[in-house]
CSV table of C-alpha atoms in Angstrom, one decimal:
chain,number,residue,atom,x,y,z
A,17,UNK,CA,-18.5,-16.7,-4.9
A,18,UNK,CA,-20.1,-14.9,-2.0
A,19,UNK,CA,-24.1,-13.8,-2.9
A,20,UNK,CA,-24.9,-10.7,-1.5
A,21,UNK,CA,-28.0,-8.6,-0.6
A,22,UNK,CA,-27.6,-4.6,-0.8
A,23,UNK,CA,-30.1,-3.1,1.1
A,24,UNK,CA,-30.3,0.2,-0.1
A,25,UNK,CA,-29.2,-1.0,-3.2
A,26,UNK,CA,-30.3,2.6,-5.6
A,27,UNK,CA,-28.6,5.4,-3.1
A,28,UNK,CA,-25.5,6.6,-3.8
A,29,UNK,CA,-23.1,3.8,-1.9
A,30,UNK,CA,-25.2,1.7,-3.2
A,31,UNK,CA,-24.9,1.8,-6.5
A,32,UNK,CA,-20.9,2.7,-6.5
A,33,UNK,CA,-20.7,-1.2,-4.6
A,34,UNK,CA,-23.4,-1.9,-7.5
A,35,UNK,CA,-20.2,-1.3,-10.2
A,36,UNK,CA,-17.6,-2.5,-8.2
A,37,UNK,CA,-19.1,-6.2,-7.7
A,38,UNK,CA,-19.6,-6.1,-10.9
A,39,UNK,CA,-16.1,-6.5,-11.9
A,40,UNK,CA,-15.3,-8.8,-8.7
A,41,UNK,CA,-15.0,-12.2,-9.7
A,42,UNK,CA,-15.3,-13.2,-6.0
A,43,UNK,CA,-18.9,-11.5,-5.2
A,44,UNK,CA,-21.9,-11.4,-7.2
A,45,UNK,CA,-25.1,-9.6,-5.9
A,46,UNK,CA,-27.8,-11.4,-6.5
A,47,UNK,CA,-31.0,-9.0,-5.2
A,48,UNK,CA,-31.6,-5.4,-3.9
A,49,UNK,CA,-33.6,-3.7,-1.3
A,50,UNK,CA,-34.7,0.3,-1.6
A,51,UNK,CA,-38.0,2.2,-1.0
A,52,UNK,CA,-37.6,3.3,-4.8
A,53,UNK,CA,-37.5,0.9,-7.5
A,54,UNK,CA,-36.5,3.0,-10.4
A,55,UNK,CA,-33.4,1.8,-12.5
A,56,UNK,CA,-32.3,-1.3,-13.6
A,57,UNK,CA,-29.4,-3.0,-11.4
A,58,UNK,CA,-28.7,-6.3,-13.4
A,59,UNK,CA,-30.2,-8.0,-10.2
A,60,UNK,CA,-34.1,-8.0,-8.9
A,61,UNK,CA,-34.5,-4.9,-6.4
A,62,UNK,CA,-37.6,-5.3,-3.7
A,63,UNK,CA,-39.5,-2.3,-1.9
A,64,UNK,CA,-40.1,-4.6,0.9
A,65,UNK,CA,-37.3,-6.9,2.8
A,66,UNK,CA,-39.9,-9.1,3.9
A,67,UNK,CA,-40.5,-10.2,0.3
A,68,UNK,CA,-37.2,-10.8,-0.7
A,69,UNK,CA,-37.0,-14.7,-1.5
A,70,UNK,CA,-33.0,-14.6,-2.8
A,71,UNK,CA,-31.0,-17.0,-1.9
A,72,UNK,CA,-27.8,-14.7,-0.4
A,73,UNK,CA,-24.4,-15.1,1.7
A,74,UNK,CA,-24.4,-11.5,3.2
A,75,UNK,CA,-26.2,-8.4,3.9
A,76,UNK,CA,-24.6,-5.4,2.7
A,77,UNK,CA,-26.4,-2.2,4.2
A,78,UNK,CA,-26.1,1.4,3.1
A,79,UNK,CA,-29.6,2.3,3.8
A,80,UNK,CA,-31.2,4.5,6.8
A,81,UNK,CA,-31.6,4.3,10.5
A,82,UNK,CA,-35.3,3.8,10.1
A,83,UNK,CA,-34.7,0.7,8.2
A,84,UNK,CA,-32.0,-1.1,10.5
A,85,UNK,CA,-35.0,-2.9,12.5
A,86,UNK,CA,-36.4,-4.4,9.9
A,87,UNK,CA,-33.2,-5.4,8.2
A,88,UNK,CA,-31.8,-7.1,11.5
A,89,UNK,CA,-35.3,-9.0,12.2
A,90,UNK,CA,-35.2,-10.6,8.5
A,91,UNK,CA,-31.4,-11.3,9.1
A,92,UNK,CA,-31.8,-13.1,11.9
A,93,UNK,CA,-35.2,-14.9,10.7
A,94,UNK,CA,-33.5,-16.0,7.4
A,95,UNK,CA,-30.0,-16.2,8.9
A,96,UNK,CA,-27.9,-14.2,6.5
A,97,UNK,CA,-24.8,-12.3,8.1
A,98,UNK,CA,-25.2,-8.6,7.8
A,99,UNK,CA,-22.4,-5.9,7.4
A,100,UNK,CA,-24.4,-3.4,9.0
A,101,UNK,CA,-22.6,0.4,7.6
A,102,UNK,CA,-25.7,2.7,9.1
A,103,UNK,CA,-25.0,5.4,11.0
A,104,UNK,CA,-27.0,7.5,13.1
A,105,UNK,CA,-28.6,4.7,15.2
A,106,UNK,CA,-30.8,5.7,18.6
A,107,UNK,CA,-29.2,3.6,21.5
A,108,UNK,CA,-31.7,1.2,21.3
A,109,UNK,CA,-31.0,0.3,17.5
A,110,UNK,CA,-27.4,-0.1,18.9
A,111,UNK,CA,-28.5,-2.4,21.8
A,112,UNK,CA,-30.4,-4.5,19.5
A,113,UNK,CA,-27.3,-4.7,16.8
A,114,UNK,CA,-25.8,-6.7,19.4
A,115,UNK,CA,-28.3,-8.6,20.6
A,116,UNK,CA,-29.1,-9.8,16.9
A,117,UNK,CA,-25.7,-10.9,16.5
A,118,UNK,CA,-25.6,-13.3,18.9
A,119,UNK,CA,-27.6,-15.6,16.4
A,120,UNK,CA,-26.4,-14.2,13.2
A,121,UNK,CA,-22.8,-12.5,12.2
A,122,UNK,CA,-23.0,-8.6,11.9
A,123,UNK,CA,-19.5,-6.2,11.1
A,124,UNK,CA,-20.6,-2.8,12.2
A,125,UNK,CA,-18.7,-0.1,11.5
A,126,UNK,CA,-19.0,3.7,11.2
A,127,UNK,CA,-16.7,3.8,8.1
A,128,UNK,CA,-15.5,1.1,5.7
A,129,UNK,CA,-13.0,2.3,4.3
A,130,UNK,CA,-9.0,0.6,4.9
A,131,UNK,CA,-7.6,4.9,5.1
A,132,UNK,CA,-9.8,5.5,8.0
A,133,UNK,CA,-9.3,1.8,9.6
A,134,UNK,CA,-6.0,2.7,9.8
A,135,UNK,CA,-6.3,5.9,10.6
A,136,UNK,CA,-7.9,5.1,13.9
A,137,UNK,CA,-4.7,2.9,14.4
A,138,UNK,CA,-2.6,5.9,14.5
A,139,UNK,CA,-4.7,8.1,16.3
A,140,UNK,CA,-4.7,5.7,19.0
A,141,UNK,CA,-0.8,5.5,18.7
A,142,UNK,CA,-0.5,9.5,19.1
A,143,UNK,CA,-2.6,9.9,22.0
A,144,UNK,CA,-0.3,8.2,23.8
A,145,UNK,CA,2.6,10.3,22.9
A,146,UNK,CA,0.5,14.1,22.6
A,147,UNK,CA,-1.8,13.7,25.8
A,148,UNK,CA,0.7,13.4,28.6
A,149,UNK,CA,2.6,16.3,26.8
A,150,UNK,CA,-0.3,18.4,27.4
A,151,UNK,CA,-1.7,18.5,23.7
A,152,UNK,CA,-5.4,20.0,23.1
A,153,UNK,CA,-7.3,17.5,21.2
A,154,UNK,CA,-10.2,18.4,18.5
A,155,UNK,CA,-11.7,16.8,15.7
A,156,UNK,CA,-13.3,18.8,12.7
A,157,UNK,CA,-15.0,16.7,10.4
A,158,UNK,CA,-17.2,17.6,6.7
A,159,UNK,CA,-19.6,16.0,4.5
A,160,UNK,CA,-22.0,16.6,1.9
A,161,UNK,CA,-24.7,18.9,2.4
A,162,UNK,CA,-27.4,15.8,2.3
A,163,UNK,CA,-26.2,14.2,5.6
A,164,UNK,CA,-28.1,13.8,8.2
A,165,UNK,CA,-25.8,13.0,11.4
A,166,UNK,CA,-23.5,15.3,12.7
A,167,UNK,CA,-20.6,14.4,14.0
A,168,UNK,CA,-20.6,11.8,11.4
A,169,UNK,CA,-20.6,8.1,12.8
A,170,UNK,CA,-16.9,8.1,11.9
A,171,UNK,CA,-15.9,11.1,13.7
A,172,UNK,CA,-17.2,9.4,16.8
A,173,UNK,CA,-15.7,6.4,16.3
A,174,UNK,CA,-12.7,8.6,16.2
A,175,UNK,CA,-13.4,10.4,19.6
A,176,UNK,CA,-13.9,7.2,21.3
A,177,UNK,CA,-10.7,5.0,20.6
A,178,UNK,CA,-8.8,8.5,21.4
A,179,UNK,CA,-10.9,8.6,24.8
A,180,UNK,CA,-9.9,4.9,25.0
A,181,UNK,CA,-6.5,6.1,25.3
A,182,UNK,CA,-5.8,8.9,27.0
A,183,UNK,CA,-6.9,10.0,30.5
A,184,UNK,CA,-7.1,13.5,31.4
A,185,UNK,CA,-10.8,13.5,29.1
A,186,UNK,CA,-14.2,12.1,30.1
A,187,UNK,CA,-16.1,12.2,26.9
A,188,UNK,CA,-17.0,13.6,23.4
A,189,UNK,CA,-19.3,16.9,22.8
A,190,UNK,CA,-20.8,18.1,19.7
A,191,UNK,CA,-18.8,21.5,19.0
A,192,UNK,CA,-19.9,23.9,16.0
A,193,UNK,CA,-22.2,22.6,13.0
A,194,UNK,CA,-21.5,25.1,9.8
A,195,UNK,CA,-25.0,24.2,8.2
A,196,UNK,CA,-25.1,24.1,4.1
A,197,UNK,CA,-26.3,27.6,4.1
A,198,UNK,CA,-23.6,28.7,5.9
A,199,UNK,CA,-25.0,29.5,9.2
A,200,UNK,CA,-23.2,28.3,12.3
A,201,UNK,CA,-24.6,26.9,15.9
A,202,UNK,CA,-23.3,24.6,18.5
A,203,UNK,CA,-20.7,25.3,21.0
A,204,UNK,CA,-17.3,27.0,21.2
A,205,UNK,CA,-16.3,26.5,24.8
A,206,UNK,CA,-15.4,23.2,26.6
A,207,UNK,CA,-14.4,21.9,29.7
A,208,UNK,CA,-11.0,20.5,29.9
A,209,UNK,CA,-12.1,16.8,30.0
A,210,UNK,CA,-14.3,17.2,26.9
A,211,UNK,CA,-13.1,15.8,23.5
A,212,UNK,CA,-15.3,18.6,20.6
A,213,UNK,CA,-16.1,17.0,17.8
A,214,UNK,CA,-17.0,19.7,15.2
A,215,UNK,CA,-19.1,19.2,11.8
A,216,UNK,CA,-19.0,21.3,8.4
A,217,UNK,CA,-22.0,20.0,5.7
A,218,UNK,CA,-21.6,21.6,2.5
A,219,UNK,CA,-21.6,20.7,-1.3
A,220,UNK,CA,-20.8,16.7,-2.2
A,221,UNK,CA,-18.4,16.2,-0.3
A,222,UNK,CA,-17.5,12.5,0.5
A,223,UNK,CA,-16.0,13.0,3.8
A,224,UNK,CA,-13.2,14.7,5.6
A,225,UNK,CA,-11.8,14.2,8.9
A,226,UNK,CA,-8.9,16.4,11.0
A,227,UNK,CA,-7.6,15.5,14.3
A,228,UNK,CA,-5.7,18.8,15.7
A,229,UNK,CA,-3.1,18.4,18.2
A,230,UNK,CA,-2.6,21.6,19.4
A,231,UNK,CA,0.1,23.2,22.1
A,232,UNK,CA,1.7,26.0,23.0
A,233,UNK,CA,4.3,25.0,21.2
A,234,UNK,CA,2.9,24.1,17.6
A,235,UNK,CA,-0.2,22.3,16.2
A,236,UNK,CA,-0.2,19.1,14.4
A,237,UNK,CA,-3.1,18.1,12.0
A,238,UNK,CA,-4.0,14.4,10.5
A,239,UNK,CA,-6.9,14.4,7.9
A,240,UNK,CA,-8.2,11.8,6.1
A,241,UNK,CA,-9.7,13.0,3.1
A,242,UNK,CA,-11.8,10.7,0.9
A,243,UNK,CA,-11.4,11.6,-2.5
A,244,UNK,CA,-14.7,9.5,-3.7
A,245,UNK,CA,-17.0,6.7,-2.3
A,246,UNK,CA,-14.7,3.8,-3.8
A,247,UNK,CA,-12.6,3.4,-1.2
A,248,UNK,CA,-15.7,2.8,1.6
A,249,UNK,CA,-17.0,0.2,-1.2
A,250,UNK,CA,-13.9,-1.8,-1.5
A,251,UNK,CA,-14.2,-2.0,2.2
A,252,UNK,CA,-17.9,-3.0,2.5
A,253,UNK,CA,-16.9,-5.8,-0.3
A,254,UNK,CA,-14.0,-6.8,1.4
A,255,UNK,CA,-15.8,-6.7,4.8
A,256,UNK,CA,-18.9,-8.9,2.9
A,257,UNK,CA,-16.5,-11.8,2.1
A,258,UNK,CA,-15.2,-12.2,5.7
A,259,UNK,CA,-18.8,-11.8,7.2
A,260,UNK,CA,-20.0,-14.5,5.4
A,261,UNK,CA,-17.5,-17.3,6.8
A,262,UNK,CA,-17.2,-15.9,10.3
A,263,UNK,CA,-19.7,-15.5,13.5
A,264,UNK,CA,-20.6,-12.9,16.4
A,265,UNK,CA,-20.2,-9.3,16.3
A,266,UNK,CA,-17.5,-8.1,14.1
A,267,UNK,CA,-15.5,-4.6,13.4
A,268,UNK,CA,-13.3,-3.8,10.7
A,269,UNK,CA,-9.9,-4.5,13.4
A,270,UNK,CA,-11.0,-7.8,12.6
A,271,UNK,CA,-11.2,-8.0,9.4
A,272,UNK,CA,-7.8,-5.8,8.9
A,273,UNK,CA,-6.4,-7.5,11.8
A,274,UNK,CA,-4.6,-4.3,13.6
């Protein structure tokens, strides 16, 4: 049975993996980490990571960017593999991700969940076909109003493996943001070697992602649309079990082996 840590163990992922380990007879997690102590998880929950004494396997994290330094410091002190699902990390956070797991396993990965995993397959797969045809490439994306990032970490994940394979664009720009009140900034116009990624954050909405392949000729649309947070925490679980037994830094292609 794999032990594991959730660090941010009261949010909202949090306690969705909270009820899905529960009925896992292959994971058991044996102690929490949150700023906010204030239900009763079945398991101990600390304010502080430094005082957490558990015994555990892996690391799940669904927390914030400002706690990813001090979750990768006591996973490397206390050698415990860490899938590592935080988004919004500054370039240094990213630099010291990797760094970290050169002594201790870390899966990173914008979104757990096996629809967008395989998702990114296919994207991938129609670049190659839509690009040289002289397709227009954009990627809307929406979450709940609460979200901090935009694009989402997922959207950007997206934007890169399509850069990966096409060649006529450079790079990813931010396009429009709809804010929750409705109000709309960002930008509309972009050069021909730029990939807009575009963000909508309204109501509780899990998270939706359309690629648009568009042409003179017609428009083609994929979407992912997450119909709850059970899907992502299947993932992380599933992603939790394999951390634990392997070493290095790890995605979810290895994992789902695509």
């Amino acid at each position: 049975m794999v032990r594991i840590i959730m660090h941010g163990c009261n949010g909202k992922m949090g306690q969705v993996i909270t009820g899905l380990v529960a009925d896992d007879p292959n994971a058991q997690i044996v102690a929490g980490i949150d700023i906010a102590d204030n239900r009763d998880n079945g398991y101990p929950v600390f304010t502080d990571i430094k005082k957490c004494d558990v015994a555990a396997d892996v690391i799940v994290d669904f927390a914030a960017a400002a706690a990813v330094d001090a979750l990768l410091d006591y996973s490397v002190e206390k050698q415990i593999p860490v899938v590592l699902c935080t988004t919004g990390l500054s370039d240094e956070q990213l630099a010291r991700v990797k760094e970290s797991s050169k002594k201790v396993a870390i899966l990173k990965s914008a979104n757990m969940s096996l629809g967008i995993n395989t998702l990114m397959k296919l994207l991938k797969d129609a670049a190659n076909v839509f690009a040289p045809a002289g397709y227009d490439i954009e990627i809307v994306e929406k979450h709940h109003r609460l979200k901090l990032d935009a694009p989402s970490g997922t959207a950007i994940t997206l934007a890169e493996g399509i850069l990966e394979n096409i060649d006529r664009k450079d790079k990813w720009v931010k396009g429009t943001l709809v804010a929750p009140d409705g109000s709309v900034s960002g930008n509309t116009v972009y050069a021909p070697d730029e990939l807009p990624v575009s963000s909508v954050r309204e109501g509780e909405v899990p998270g939706i992602h359309t690629i648009r392949y568009d042409s003179e000729a017609d428009s083609i649309s994929i979407t992912h649309d997450a119909k709850n947070r059970k899907g992502f925490a299947l993932g992380a679980v599933l992603a939790a079990e394999y951390t634990a037994q392997h070493e290095g830094f790890l995605g979810m292609n290895d994992l789902f082996q695509f």
